[in-house]
Coordinates of N, CA and C in Angstrom, one line a residue:
M1196 N -45.3 -52.0 -88.6 CA -44.6 -53.0 -88.1 C -44.4 -52.9 -86.7
T1197 N -44.8 -54.2 -85.9 CA -44.9 -54.0 -84.4 C -44.3 -54.9 -83.6
G1198 N -43.0 -55.4 -84.1 CA -42.3 -56.4 -83.6 C -41.7 -55.8 -82.6
A1199 N -40.9 -56.8 -81.5 CA -40.4 -56.2 -80.3 C -39.2 -55.5 -80.6
G1200 N -39.4 -54.2 -79.9 CA -38.1 -53.0 -80.0 C -38.1 -52.3 -81.6
V1201 N -39.2 -52.5 -82.3 CA -39.4 -51.8 -83.4 C -40.6 -50.8 -83.6
P1202 N -40.2 -49.7 -83.4 CA -41.5 -48.8 -83.3 C -42.5 -48.7 -84.6
E1203 N -43.5 -48.3 -84.2 CA -44.6 -48.5 -85.2 C -44.5 -47.3 -86.2
D1204 N -43.8 -46.4 -86.0 CA -43.7 -45.1 -87.0 C -42.5 -44.5 -86.8
R1205 N -41.4 -44.8 -87.5 CA -40.1 -44.3 -87.4 C -40.1 -43.1 -87.6
E1206 N -40.8 -42.7 -88.7 CA -40.7 -41.1 -89.2 C -41.1 -40.2 -88.1
A1207 N -42.2 -40.5 -87.3 CA -42.8 -39.9 -86.2 C -41.8 -39.3 -85.2
I1208 N -40.8 -40.2 -84.9 CA -40.0 -40.1 -83.7 C -38.7 -39.7 -84.3
S1209 N -38.6 -39.6 -85.5 CA -37.1 -39.6 -86.1 C -36.7 -38.0 -86.0
P1210 N -35.5 -37.7 -85.2 CA -35.2 -36.0 -85.3 C -34.6 -35.7 -86.4
A1211 N -34.1 -36.5 -87.4 CA -33.4 -36.2 -88.6 C -34.0 -35.2 -89.5
P1212 N -35.3 -35.3 -89.9 CA -36.0 -34.3 -90.7 C -36.0 -32.9 -89.9
A1213 N -36.2 -32.9 -88.8 CA -36.0 -31.6 -88.2 C -34.6 -30.8 -88.1
K1214 N -33.7 -31.8 -88.1 CA -32.5 -31.3 -88.2 C -31.9 -30.8 -89.5
R1215 N -32.3 -31.6 -90.5 CA -32.1 -30.9 -92.0 C -32.9 -29.7 -92.3
S1216 N -34.2 -29.7 -91.7 CA -34.9 -28.3 -92.3 C -34.0 -27.2 -91.5
K1217 N -33.7 -27.4 -90.3 CA -33.1 -26.4 -89.5 C -32.0 -25.9 -90.2
R1218 N -31.0 -26.8 -90.8 CA -29.8 -26.5 -91.3 C -30.1 -25.7 -92.5
V1219 N -31.2 -26.0 -93.2 CA -31.5 -25.3 -94.4 C -31.9 -24.0 -94.1
M1220 N -32.7 -23.9 -93.1 CA -33.2 -22.3 -92.8 C -32.0 -21.6 -92.2
R1221 N -31.1 -22.0 -91.6 CA -30.1 -21.3 -91.2 C -29.2 -20.8 -92.5
R1222 N -29.0 -21.7 -93.4 CA -28.4 -21.2 -94.6 C -28.9 -19.9 -95.3
R1223 N -30.3 -19.8 -95.2 CA -31.0 -19.0 -96.0 C -31.0 -17.7 -95.0
L1224 N -30.6 -17.5 -93.8 CA -30.8 -16.3 -93.1 C -29.7 -15.3 -93.2
G1225 N -30.2 -14.1 -93.8 CA -29.1 -13.2 -93.9 C -28.7 -12.6 -92.5
P1226 N -27.4 -11.6 -92.7 CA -27.2 -11.2 -91.5 C -27.9 -10.5 -90.6
Q1227 N -28.9 -9.5 -91.3 CA -29.7 -8.6 -90.6 C -30.6 -9.6 -89.8
V1228 N -31.0 -10.7 -90.5 CA -32.1 -11.5 -90.0 C -31.6 -12.2 -88.7
T1229 N -30.4 -12.6 -88.9 CA -29.8 -13.4 -87.9 C -29.7 -12.5 -86.7
R1230 N -29.2 -11.2 -86.8 CA -29.1 -10.2 -85.7 C -30.3 -9.9 -85.2
D1231 N -31.4 -9.8 -85.8 CA -32.7 -9.5 -85.5 C -33.1 -10.8 -84.4
A1232 N -32.9 -11.8 -84.9 CA -33.2 -13.0 -84.2 C -32.6 -13.2 -82.9
I1233 N -31.4 -12.8 -82.9 CA -30.6 -12.7 -81.8 C -31.1 -11.8 -80.7
L1234 N -31.4 -10.6 -81.1 CA -32.0 -9.4 -80.4 C -33.4 -9.9 -79.7
C1235 N -34.1 -10.6 -80.5 CA -35.5 -10.6 -80.1 C -35.4 -11.8 -79.0
A1236 N -34.6 -13.0 -79.2 CA -34.5 -14.0 -78.4 C -33.8 -13.4 -77.2
G1237 N -32.8 -12.6 -77.2 CA -32.1 -12.1 -76.0 C -33.2 -11.3 -75.4
R1238 N -33.8 -10.6 -75.8 CA -34.7 -9.7 -75.0 C -36.0 -10.5 -74.4
K1239 N -36.5 -11.5 -74.9 CA -37.2 -12.5 -74.4 C -36.5 -13.4 -73.0
L1240 N -35.6 -13.7 -73.2 CA -34.9 -14.6 -72.1 C -34.4 -13.7 -71.2
F1241 N -33.6 -12.5 -71.5 CA -33.4 -11.7 -70.4 C -34.6 -11.2 -69.5
T1242 N -35.6 -10.9 -70.2 CA -36.8 -10.4 -69.5 C -37.5 -11.3 -68.6
Q1243 N -37.4 -12.9 -69.3 CA -38.0 -14.0 -68.2 C -36.9 -14.1 -67.5
R1244 N -35.7 -14.2 -67.4 CA -34.9 -15.0 -66.7 C -33.8 -13.9 -65.9
G1245 N -33.7 -12.7 -66.3 CA -32.8 -11.9 -66.0 C -31.4 -12.0 -66.7
F1246 N -30.2 -11.3 -66.1 CA -29.0 -11.2 -66.9 C -28.4 -12.8 -66.9
G1247 N -28.9 -13.7 -66.1 CA -28.4 -15.0 -65.8 C -28.5 -15.8 -67.3
A1248 N -29.3 -15.3 -68.0 CA -29.6 -16.1 -69.5 C -28.4 -16.1 -70.2
S1249 N -28.0 -17.5 -70.6 CA -26.5 -17.5 -71.4 C -26.7 -17.2 -72.8
L1250 N -25.6 -16.8 -73.5 CA -25.7 -16.8 -74.7 C -25.9 -17.9 -75.6
R1251 N -25.6 -19.1 -75.1 CA -25.8 -20.2 -75.6 C -27.5 -20.5 -75.8
E1252 N -28.1 -20.4 -74.5 CA -29.3 -20.5 -74.5 C -30.2 -19.5 -75.5
I1253 N -29.7 -18.1 -75.4 CA -30.1 -17.2 -76.5 C -30.0 -17.6 -77.9
A1254 N -28.9 -18.3 -78.3 CA -28.6 -18.9 -79.5 C -29.7 -20.1 -79.9
V1255 N -29.9 -21.0 -79.1 CA -30.9 -22.0 -79.1 C -32.4 -21.4 -79.4
E1256 N -32.6 -20.3 -78.5 CA -33.9 -19.6 -78.6 C -34.1 -18.9 -80.1
A1257 N -32.9 -18.5 -80.3 CA -33.0 -17.7 -81.9 C -32.9 -18.5 -82.9
G1258 N -32.7 -20.1 -82.7 CA -32.4 -21.1 -83.7 C -31.2 -21.0 -84.8
I1259 N -30.3 -20.6 -84.1 CA -29.0 -20.2 -84.7 C -27.6 -21.1 -84.0
D1260 N -26.6 -21.3 -84.7 CA -25.3 -21.8 -84.0 C -24.9 -20.8 -83.0
H1261 N -24.3 -21.1 -81.8 CA -23.9 -20.5 -80.8 C -22.8 -19.6 -81.3
A1262 N -21.9 -19.9 -82.3 CA -20.7 -19.1 -82.7 C -21.4 -18.1 -83.4
L1263 N -22.4 -17.7 -84.1 CA -23.0 -16.7 -84.7 C -23.3 -15.7 -83.8
V1264 N -23.3 -15.9 -82.7 CA -23.8 -14.7 -81.9 C -22.6 -14.0 -81.7
Y1265 N -21.4 -14.4 -81.7 CA -20.0 -13.7 -81.6 C -20.0 -12.8 -83.0
R1266 N -20.4 -13.3 -84.1 CA -20.3 -12.5 -85.2 C -20.9 -11.0 -85.2
H1267 N -21.9 -11.2 -84.3 CA -22.8 -9.9 -84.4 C -22.6 -9.1 -82.9
F1268 N -22.2 -9.8 -82.0 CA -22.0 -8.8 -80.6 C -20.8 -9.3 -79.9
E1269 N -20.2 -8.4 -79.3 CA -18.7 -8.9 -78.6 C -19.1 -9.6 -77.5
S1270 N -20.1 -9.6 -76.7 CA -20.2 -10.2 -75.5 C -21.6 -10.2 -74.9
K1271 N -22.0 -10.8 -73.9 CA -23.2 -10.7 -73.4 C -23.8 -9.3 -73.0
I1272 N -22.8 -8.5 -72.4 CA -22.9 -7.2 -72.1 C -23.2 -6.2 -73.2
D1273 N -22.6 -6.6 -74.4 CA -22.9 -6.0 -75.6 C -24.1 -6.2 -76.3
L1274 N -24.7 -7.5 -76.0 CA -26.0 -7.8 -76.5 C -27.0 -7.3 -75.5
F1275 N -26.5 -7.1 -74.2 CA -27.7 -6.6 -73.2 C -27.9 -5.1 -73.6
N1276 N -26.7 -4.4 -73.9 CA -26.7 -2.8 -74.2 C -27.7 -2.6 -75.5
Q1277 N -27.4 -3.4 -76.6 CA -28.1 -3.2 -77.9 C -29.5 -3.4 -77.5
I1278 N -29.9 -4.2 -76.6 CA -31.4 -4.3 -76.5 C -32.0 -3.6 -75.7
F1279 N -31.3 -3.1 -74.6 CA -32.1 -2.2 -73.3 C -31.5 -0.8 -73.2
D1280 N -30.4 -0.5 -74.1 CA -29.6 0.8 -73.7 C -29.7 1.5 -75.3
H1281 N -29.1 0.8 -76.3 CA -29.0 1.6 -77.6 C -30.1 1.7 -78.4
S1282 N -31.2 0.5 -78.1 CA -32.3 0.6 -78.6 C -33.3 2.1 -78.6
L1283 N -32.9 2.7 -77.5 CA -33.3 3.8 -77.0 C -33.2 4.9 -78.2
D1284 N -32.2 4.9 -79.0 CA -31.9 5.8 -80.1 C -32.2 5.3 -81.4
E1285 N -33.1 4.2 -81.4 CA -33.5 3.5 -82.6 C -35.1 3.7 -82.8
G1286 N -35.7 4.8 -82.4 CA -37.3 4.9 -82.5 C -38.0 4.0 -81.4
D1287 N -37.6 3.4 -80.4 CA -38.4 2.7 -79.6 C -39.3 3.7 -78.7
D1288 N -38.9 4.9 -78.6 CA -39.7 5.9 -78.1 C -40.2 6.9 -78.9
R1289 N -41.1 7.8 -78.5 CA -41.6 8.9 -79.6 C -41.6 10.3 -78.6
V1290 N -41.9 11.4 -79.5 CA -41.9 12.7 -78.8 C -43.6 13.0 -79.0
G1291 N -44.0 13.5 -77.6 CA -45.4 13.8 -77.3 C -45.6 15.1 -78.1
P1292 N -46.7 15.5 -78.0 CA -47.3 16.9 -78.4 C -46.4 18.1 -77.9
N1293 N -46.3 17.8 -76.8 CA -45.4 18.8 -75.9 C -43.9 18.9 -76.0
G1294 N -43.6 18.3 -77.0 CA -41.9 17.8 -77.2 C -41.2 17.3 -76.3
R1295 N -41.9 16.6 -75.3 CA -41.1 15.9 -74.5 C -41.3 14.5 -74.8
L1296 N -40.1 13.9 -74.4 CA -40.0 12.3 -74.8 C -40.8 11.6 -73.9
I1297 N -41.5 10.7 -74.8 CA -42.4 9.6 -74.0 C -41.7 8.4 -74.0
L1298 N -41.4 7.8 -73.0 CA -40.8 6.3 -73.1 C -41.9 5.3 -73.4
S1299 N -41.3 4.1 -74.1 CA -42.1 3.1 -74.3 C -42.5 2.5 -73.2
P1300 N -43.6 2.2 -72.8 CA -44.1 1.5 -71.4 C -43.5 0.0 -71.4
G1301 N -43.6 -0.6 -72.8 CA -43.1 -2.0 -72.9 C -41.5 -2.0 -72.4
H1302 N -40.6 -0.9 -72.9 CA -39.5 -0.9 -72.6 C -39.1 -0.9 -71.2
I1303 N -39.8 -0.1 -70.6 CA -39.5 0.2 -69.1 C -39.9 -1.0 -68.4
D1304 N -41.2 -1.5 -68.7 CA -41.5 -2.8 -68.0 C -40.4 -3.9 -68.1
D1305 N -40.1 -4.1 -69.4 CA -38.9 -5.1 -69.6 C -37.6 -4.9 -68.7
L1306 N -37.2 -3.6 -68.7 CA -36.1 -3.4 -67.8 C -36.2 -3.5 -66.4
V1307 N -37.5 -3.3 -65.8 CA -37.7 -3.3 -64.6 C -37.8 -5.0 -64.3
R1308 N -38.6 -5.7 -65.0 CA -38.5 -7.0 -65.0 C -36.9 -7.8 -64.9
V1309 N -36.2 -7.5 -65.7 CA -34.7 -7.7 -65.9 C -34.2 -7.4 -64.6
A1310 N -34.4 -6.1 -64.0 CA -33.7 -5.8 -62.7 C -34.1 -6.6 -61.7
V1311 N -35.5 -6.8 -61.5 CA -35.8 -7.7 -60.3 C -35.2 -9.0 -60.4
R1312 N -35.0 -9.5 -61.7 CA -34.6 -11.2 -61.6 C -33.2 -11.0 -61.6
S1313 N -32.5 -9.9 -61.8 CA -30.9 -9.7 -61.8 C -30.4 -9.3 -60.6
A1314 N -31.1 -9.1 -59.7 CA -31.1 -8.3 -58.5 C -29.8 -8.9 -57.6
S1315 N -29.7 -10.5 -57.5 CA -28.6 -11.0 -56.8 C -27.4 -11.2 -57.4
D1316 N -27.0 -10.5 -58.7 CA -26.0 -10.4 -59.4 C -25.5 -9.0 -59.4
P1317 N -24.5 -8.7 -58.4 CA -24.1 -7.2 -58.3 C -23.6 -6.4 -59.6
A1318 N -22.9 -7.3 -60.6 CA -22.5 -6.7 -61.9 C -23.5 -6.4 -62.6
A1319 N -24.5 -7.3 -62.9 CA -25.9 -7.0 -63.6 C -26.6 -5.9 -63.0
A1320 N -26.9 -5.8 -61.7 CA -27.3 -4.8 -61.0 C -26.9 -3.2 -61.2
A1321 N -25.5 -3.4 -61.3 CA -25.0 -1.9 -61.6 C -25.1 -1.6 -63.1
L1322 N -25.1 -2.6 -64.0 CA -25.3 -2.4 -65.6 C -26.6 -1.8 -65.6
I1323 N -27.5 -2.5 -64.9 CA -29.0 -2.0 -65.0 C -29.4 -0.7 -64.4
C1324 N -28.7 -0.3 -63.1 CA -28.8 0.8 -62.6 C -28.4 2.0 -63.4
D1325 N -27.0 1.7 -64.2 CA -26.6 2.7 -65.1 C -27.3 3.0 -66.2
I1326 N -28.2 2.1 -66.9 CA -29.0 2.5 -67.8 C -30.2 3.2 -67.2
F1327 N -30.6 2.9 -66.3 CA -31.7 3.9 -65.5 C -31.4 5.0 -65.4
E1328 N -30.1 5.3 -65.0 CA -29.8 6.8 -64.4 C -29.5 7.5 -65.8
R1329 N -29.0 6.9 -66.9 CA -28.6 7.6 -67.9 C -29.5 7.7 -68.9
R1330 N -30.5 6.8 -69.1 CA -31.3 6.8 -70.1 C -32.9 6.9 -69.8
L1331 N -33.3 6.4 -68.5 CA -34.6 6.5 -68.3 C -34.9 7.7 -67.4
I1332 N -34.1 7.9 -66.5 CA -34.5 9.1 -65.3 C -34.7 10.3 -66.2
P1333 N -33.7 10.7 -66.9 CA -33.6 12.2 -67.3 C -35.0 12.3 -68.2
P1334 N -35.2 11.4 -69.2 CA -36.4 11.7 -70.0 C -37.6 11.7 -69.3
L1335 N -37.8 10.6 -68.3 CA -39.0 10.4 -67.7 C -39.0 11.5 -66.5
A1336 N -38.1 12.2 -66.1 CA -38.2 13.2 -65.2 C -38.8 14.6 -66.0
A1337 N -38.4 14.7 -67.3 CA -38.8 15.8 -68.0 C -40.1 15.5 -68.6
S1338 N -40.2 14.5 -68.7 CA -41.8 14.2 -68.8 C -42.8 14.4 -67.8
L1339 N -42.3 14.3 -66.3 CA -43.1 14.7 -65.1 C -43.3 16.1 -65.3
G1340 N -42.1 16.8 -65.3 CA -42.1 18.3 -65.2 C -42.0 18.5 -64.0
G1341 N -41.8 19.9 -63.7 CA -41.8 20.6 -62.4 C -40.8 20.1 -61.3
E1342 N -40.6 20.5 -60.0 CA -39.7 20.4 -59.3 C -39.5 18.9 -58.9
G1343 N -38.3 18.5 -58.7 CA -38.1 17.3 -57.9 C -38.6 15.9 -59.1
G1344 N -38.4 16.3 -60.5 CA -38.8 15.5 -61.5 C -38.0 14.0 -61.4
A1345 N -36.5 14.3 -61.1 CA -35.7 13.1 -61.2 C -36.2 12.2 -59.8
E1346 N -36.5 13.0 -58.7 CA -36.7 12.0 -57.7 C -37.9 11.4 -57.6
R1347 N -38.9 12.1 -58.2 CA -40.2 11.2 -58.6 C -40.2 10.0 -59.4
A1348 N -39.1 10.4 -60.7 CA -39.1 9.6 -61.5 C -38.5 8.2 -61.1
R1349 N -37.4 8.4 -60.1 CA -36.7 7.2 -59.3 C -37.9 6.5 -58.4
M1350 N -38.7 7.3 -57.9 CA -39.7 6.8 -56.8 C -40.6 5.9 -57.9
L1351 N -41.1 6.3 -59.0 CA -41.9 5.7 -59.9 C -41.4 4.3 -60.4
L1352 N -40.1 4.2 -60.8 CA -39.5 3.0 -61.1 C -39.1 2.1 -59.9
A1353 N -38.8 2.6 -58.6 CA -38.8 1.6 -57.4 C -40.0 1.0 -57.2
M1354 N -41.2 1.9 -57.3 CA -42.2 1.1 -57.2 C -42.8 0.3 -58.3
A1355 N -42.4 0.2 -59.5 CA -42.7 -0.6 -60.5 C -41.8 -2.0 -60.2
A1356 N -40.6 -1.5 -59.8 CA -39.9 -2.7 -59.2 C -40.6 -3.7 -58.2
G1357 N -40.9 -3.1 -57.1 CA -41.6 -3.5 -56.0 C -42.9 -4.2 -56.5
V1358 N -43.7 -3.6 -57.3 CA -44.8 -4.3 -57.7 C -44.4 -5.8 -58.4
E1359 N -43.5 -5.7 -59.2 CA -42.8 -6.9 -60.2 C -42.5 -7.7 -59.0
V1360 N -41.8 -7.4 -57.9 CA -41.5 -8.3 -56.8 C -42.7 -9.0 -56.3
V1361 N -43.6 -8.4 -56.0 CA -45.0 -9.0 -55.3 C -45.3 -10.1 -56.3
R1362 N -45.5 -9.6 -57.7 CA -45.9 -10.5 -58.7 C -45.4 -11.8 -58.8
E1363 N -44.0 -11.6 -58.7 CA -43.1 -12.9 -58.8 C -43.3 -13.7 -57.5
S1364 N -43.3 -13.3 -56.5 CA -43.4 -14.1 -55.1 C -44.9 -14.5 -54.8
H1365 N -46.0 -13.9 -55.3 CA -47.4 -14.4 -55.0 C -48.2 -14.6 -56.2
A1366 N -48.9 -15.6 -56.0 CA -50.0 -16.1 -57.0 C -51.0 -15.1 -56.6
L1367 N -51.4 -14.0 -57.4 CA -52.6 -13.1 -57.3 C -53.7 -13.7 -58.1
S1368 N -54.6 -13.4 -57.5 CA -56.0 -13.6 -58.5 C -56.3 -12.5 -59.2
D1369 N -57.1 -12.4 -60.3 CA -57.4 -11.2 -61.1 C -58.1 -10.2 -60.3
A1370 N -58.8 -10.4 -59.1 CA -59.3 -9.3 -58.3 C -58.3 -8.7 -57.6
E1371 N -57.4 -9.7 -57.2 CA -56.2 -8.9 -56.3 C -55.3 -8.0 -57.2
H1372 N -55.1 -8.4 -58.5 CA -54.4 -7.6 -59.5 C -55.1 -6.2 -59.7
Q1373 N -56.1 -6.4 -59.9 CA -57.1 -5.1 -60.2 C -57.0 -4.3 -58.9
A1374 N -57.2 -4.7 -57.8 CA -57.0 -3.9 -56.5 C -55.7 -3.3 -56.4
M1375 N -54.7 -4.1 -56.8 CA -53.3 -3.4 -56.8 C -53.1 -2.6 -57.9
E1376 N -53.7 -2.7 -58.8 CA -53.5 -1.5 -60.1 C -54.2 -0.3 -59.8
T1377 N -55.4 -0.6 -59.2 CA -56.3 0.7 -58.7 C -55.5 1.6 -57.6
L1378 N -54.9 0.8 -56.7 CA -54.5 1.5 -55.5 C -53.1 2.0 -56.2
L1379 N -52.2 1.2 -57.0 CA -51.1 2.0 -57.6 C -51.3 3.2 -58.2
A1380 N -52.5 3.1 -59.1 CA -52.6 4.3 -59.9 C -52.8 5.7 -58.8
R1381 N -53.5 5.3 -57.8 CA -53.8 6.4 -57.0 C -52.4 6.9 -56.4
I1382 N -51.5 6.1 -55.9 CA -50.2 6.4 -55.5 C -49.4 7.2 -56.5
V1383 N -49.3 6.6 -57.7 CA -48.9 7.4 -58.9 C -49.2 8.7 -59.2
S1384 N -50.4 9.0 -59.0 CA -51.1 10.4 -59.1 C -50.6 11.0 -58.1
E1385 N -50.5 10.9 -57.0 CA -49.8 11.7 -55.8 C -48.4 12.2 -56.1
I1386 N -47.9 11.0 -56.3 CA -46.4 11.1 -56.7 C -46.2 12.4 -57.9
L1387 N -46.9 12.1 -58.8 CA -46.9 13.2 -59.8 C -47.0 14.5 -59.6
T1388 N -47.9 14.8 -58.5 CA -48.3 16.0 -58.2 C -47.5 16.5 -56.9
L1389 N -46.9 15.7 -56.1 CA -46.3 15.9 -54.8 C -45.0 16.7 -55.0
P1390 N -45.1 18.0 -54.3 CA -44.0 18.7 -54.4 C -42.8 18.2 -53.5
V1391 N -41.5 18.3 -54.1 CA -40.4 17.7 -53.5 C -39.9 18.6 -52.4
P1392 N -39.5 18.3 -51.3 CA -38.9 19.6 -50.4 C -37.5 19.7 -50.8
P1393 N -36.6 20.8 -50.5 CA -35.7 21.1 -50.9 C -34.6 20.1 -50.0
L1394 N -33.5 19.9 -50.7 CA -32.4 18.9 -49.9 C -31.6 20.0 -49.2
G1395 N -31.2 19.4 -48.0 CA -30.2 20.1 -47.0 C -31.0 21.1 -46.2

């Protein structure tokens, strides 16, 4: 029917079926599935937008009611810590053949992206720096080995953050990305072998 003001296909534009199906889906989600959906959505939005991503936005991304977030996490800081801090205790990383802890590259990359995108928020920056210092610097320094491991680990993380800033602020071509990665690999190699002079 194509009369004035009457759509040709009411079913095609009606939101009601989608809402009904989403409600059915929510009823079927168990507590662990809901928690995992929140963690997944939180990691995605924190990585994309920094600590400024709200719990309401995370709930929408997870396809759940906002109130359900608080059944699983006390606050946004608690959710953030579960994603980027406590997950280090849950098999996110592995031990190499030399017995040293090998950090998951994806875990470090995500944290660096969150740090860059949250730099303007002092509270978020302090939270992320604390995770770096407690959870990333020590095992990364141990993996690097030798003198000045902590200093070299901090330098590598600072460089990773700098590269992310450049990627955020410039539209680089594939050739430029490749040239940057080649140069970065050479610099990282130097940092890995560079002796650190004693302090004082």
